[in-house]
Amino acid sequence: MSALLPAIHGDGGAGAEATIIASERWDAATVHLNGAVSWTRAHAPGVFGGLIVEGHDAWTLRPVTEVFVEGERDVPLTVSWLAGAVLRLREELSIDAGVRLARSGGTNTTEIRAGLTWSFGVGIPSNDVSRRLPAWRDP
């Protein structure tokens, strides 16, 4: 769940969005299925559905592709496809680039996208479940 607050120099209304993401990892690929429903700032219902397929996380350079469909009442449907790659430079640092093709309301869009992912710890304890359970709940 998330709140869509009024924008400073944009839409003035408030809305909300609920999103669900399901992921599965196999030997050769990772797949993410995304879905969302929203009540937009213009107070219209909206929906989103997407599928992301990427090469295995252990690969230094992995291909990625994404397809999504997004719709909102009284707004043309958007269909999008992205193809690109993610390059892991270090354990905590990756860069990515891709080309996105989209169509909405009879208008085609082409984008070149690039990104940076920097991961860092925030002091959360290890995954050792027994350290987080009360003493009376020994596994």
CSV table of C-alpha atoms in Angstrom, one decimal:
chain,number,residue,atom,x,y,z
A,1,MET,CA,0.0,0.0,0.0
A,2,SER,CA,1.2,3.5,-0.7
A,3,ALA,CA,-0.3,7.0,-0.7
A,4,LEU,CA,-0.2,9.2,-3.7
A,5,LEU,CA,0.2,12.7,-2.3
A,6,PRO,CA,-0.6,15.9,-4.2
A,7,ALA,CA,2.3,17.0,-6.4
A,8,ILE,CA,3.9,20.5,-5.9
A,9,HIS,CA,3.8,21.4,-9.6
A,10,GLY,CA,1.5,18.7,-10.9
A,11,ASP,CA,-1.7,16.9,-10.0
A,12,GLY,CA,-3.4,18.3,-6.9
A,13,GLY,CA,-5.4,15.4,-5.7
A,14,ALA,CA,-4.4,12.5,-3.5
A,15,GLY,CA,-4.8,8.8,-4.2
A,16,ALA,CA,-3.6,5.3,-3.2
A,17,GLU,CA,-2.0,2.3,-4.7
A,18,ALA,CA,-1.8,-1.4,-3.7
A,19,THR,CA,0.9,-3.5,-5.3
A,20,ILE,CA,1.8,-7.2,-5.2
A,21,ILE,CA,5.1,-8.7,-6.5
A,22,ALA,CA,5.8,-12.4,-6.9
A,23,SER,CA,9.3,-13.6,-7.8
A,24,GLU,CA,10.8,-17.0,-8.6
A,25,ARG,CA,14.5,-17.9,-9.3
A,26,TRP,CA,15.6,-20.9,-11.3
A,27,ASP,CA,19.1,-21.9,-12.5
A,28,ALA,CA,19.0,-19.8,-15.7
A,29,ALA,CA,16.6,-16.9,-14.8
A,30,THR,CA,14.7,-14.9,-12.3
A,31,VAL,CA,11.1,-13.9,-13.0
A,32,HIS,CA,9.1,-11.1,-11.3
A,33,LEU,CA,5.3,-10.8,-11.8
A,34,ASN,CA,4.0,-7.4,-10.7
A,35,GLY,CA,0.4,-6.2,-10.3
A,36,ALA,CA,-1.2,-3.0,-8.9
A,37,VAL,CA,-4.5,-1.3,-8.5
A,38,SER,CA,-4.8,2.4,-7.8
A,39,TRP,CA,-7.1,5.3,-7.1
A,40,THR,CA,-5.3,8.1,-8.9
A,41,ARG,CA,-4.8,11.7,-8.0
A,42,ALA,CA,-7.5,12.5,-10.5
A,43,HIS,CA,-9.8,10.1,-8.6
A,44,ALA,CA,-10.0,7.5,-11.3
A,45,PRO,CA,-9.3,3.7,-11.0
A,46,GLY,CA,-6.1,2.4,-12.5
A,47,VAL,CA,-4.4,-1.0,-13.1
A,48,PHE,CA,-0.9,-2.2,-13.8
A,49,GLY,CA,0.5,-5.5,-14.8
A,50,GLY,CA,4.1,-6.4,-15.6
A,51,LEU,CA,6.5,-9.3,-16.2
A,52,ILE,CA,10.3,-9.0,-15.8
A,53,VAL,CA,12.7,-11.8,-16.8
A,54,GLU,CA,16.4,-11.5,-16.1
A,55,GLY,CA,19.4,-13.7,-16.3
A,56,HIS,CA,20.6,-15.5,-13.1
A,57,ASP,CA,21.7,-13.2,-10.3
A,58,ALA,CA,25.1,-14.9,-10.1
A,59,TRP,CA,26.0,-13.8,-13.6
A,60,THR,CA,28.3,-10.7,-13.8
A,61,LEU,CA,26.5,-9.5,-16.9
A,62,ARG,CA,22.8,-10.5,-17.2
A,63,PRO,CA,20.2,-9.7,-19.8
A,64,VAL,CA,16.8,-8.4,-18.7
A,65,THR,CA,13.5,-7.8,-20.4
A,66,GLU,CA,10.3,-6.3,-19.2
A,67,VAL,CA,6.7,-6.1,-20.5
A,68,PHE,CA,4.0,-4.1,-18.9
A,69,VAL,CA,0.5,-2.9,-19.5
A,70,GLU,CA,-1.0,0.1,-17.6
A,71,GLY,CA,-4.4,1.6,-17.8
A,72,GLU,CA,-6.5,4.3,-16.1
A,73,ARG,CA,-10.1,5.3,-16.7
A,74,ASP,CA,-10.4,8.0,-19.5
A,75,VAL,CA,-6.6,7.6,-20.2
A,76,PRO,CA,-5.2,5.6,-23.2
A,77,LEU,CA,-3.8,2.2,-22.4
A,78,THR,CA,0.0,2.0,-22.3
A,79,VAL,CA,1.9,-1.1,-23.5
A,80,SER,CA,5.6,-1.2,-23.0
A,81,TRP,CA,8.6,-3.4,-23.7
A,82,LEU,CA,12.2,-3.0,-22.4
A,83,ALA,CA,15.3,-4.9,-23.3
A,84,GLY,CA,18.6,-4.3,-21.6
A,85,ALA,CA,21.4,-5.6,-19.3
A,86,VAL,CA,22.6,-5.4,-15.8
A,87,LEU,CA,26.4,-5.3,-15.1
A,88,ARG,CA,27.5,-6.1,-11.5
A,89,LEU,CA,30.7,-4.1,-10.9
A,90,ARG,CA,31.1,-5.2,-7.2
A,91,GLU,CA,28.9,-7.1,-4.8
A,92,GLU,CA,27.2,-3.9,-3.8
A,93,LEU,CA,27.3,-1.9,-7.0
A,94,SER,CA,25.6,-2.5,-10.4
A,95,ILE,CA,24.8,-0.4,-13.5
A,96,ASP,CA,22.1,-1.1,-16.0
A,97,ALA,CA,21.0,0.1,-19.4
A,98,GLY,CA,18.2,-0.6,-21.8
A,99,VAL,CA,15.9,0.5,-24.5
A,100,ARG,CA,12.2,0.9,-23.8
A,101,LEU,CA,9.6,0.9,-26.6
A,102,ALA,CA,6.0,2.0,-25.6
A,103,ARG,CA,2.7,2.8,-27.2
A,104,SER,CA,0.0,4.9,-25.6
A,105,GLY,CA,-3.0,6.5,-27.3
A,106,GLY,CA,-1.6,6.0,-30.8
A,107,THR,CA,1.8,7.6,-29.9
A,108,ASN,CA,5.0,5.6,-30.0
A,109,THR,CA,7.7,6.3,-27.5
A,110,THR,CA,11.4,5.2,-27.5
A,111,GLU,CA,13.6,5.7,-24.4
A,112,ILE,CA,17.1,4.9,-23.6
A,113,ARG,CA,17.4,4.2,-19.9
A,114,ALA,CA,20.4,3.9,-17.5
A,115,GLY,CA,20.6,3.2,-13.8
A,116,LEU,CA,22.8,2.6,-10.8
A,117,THR,CA,22.1,0.3,-7.9
A,118,TRP,CA,24.2,0.7,-4.8
A,119,SER,CA,23.4,-1.7,-1.9
A,120,PHE,CA,24.5,-1.1,1.7
A,121,GLY,CA,23.6,-2.6,5.0
A,122,VAL,CA,21.5,-0.7,7.6
A,123,GLY,CA,22.6,-2.6,10.7
A,124,ILE,CA,19.8,-5.3,10.6
A,125,PRO,CA,20.9,-8.5,12.3
A,126,SER,CA,21.8,-11.6,10.3
A,127,ASN,CA,19.3,-14.1,8.9
A,128,ASP,CA,19.9,-16.4,11.9
A,129,VAL,CA,16.2,-16.8,13.0
A,130,SER,CA,17.1,-18.3,16.4
A,131,ARG,CA,18.7,-14.9,17.4
A,132,ARG,CA,15.4,-13.1,16.8
A,133,LEU,CA,13.0,-15.5,18.5
A,134,PRO,CA,12.2,-15.2,22.2
A,135,ALA,CA,13.9,-17.9,24.3
A,136,TRP,CA,10.6,-19.7,24.9
A,137,ARG,CA,10.2,-20.3,21.1
A,138,ASP,CA,13.4,-22.2,20.4
A,139,PRO,CA,13.2,-23.7,16.8
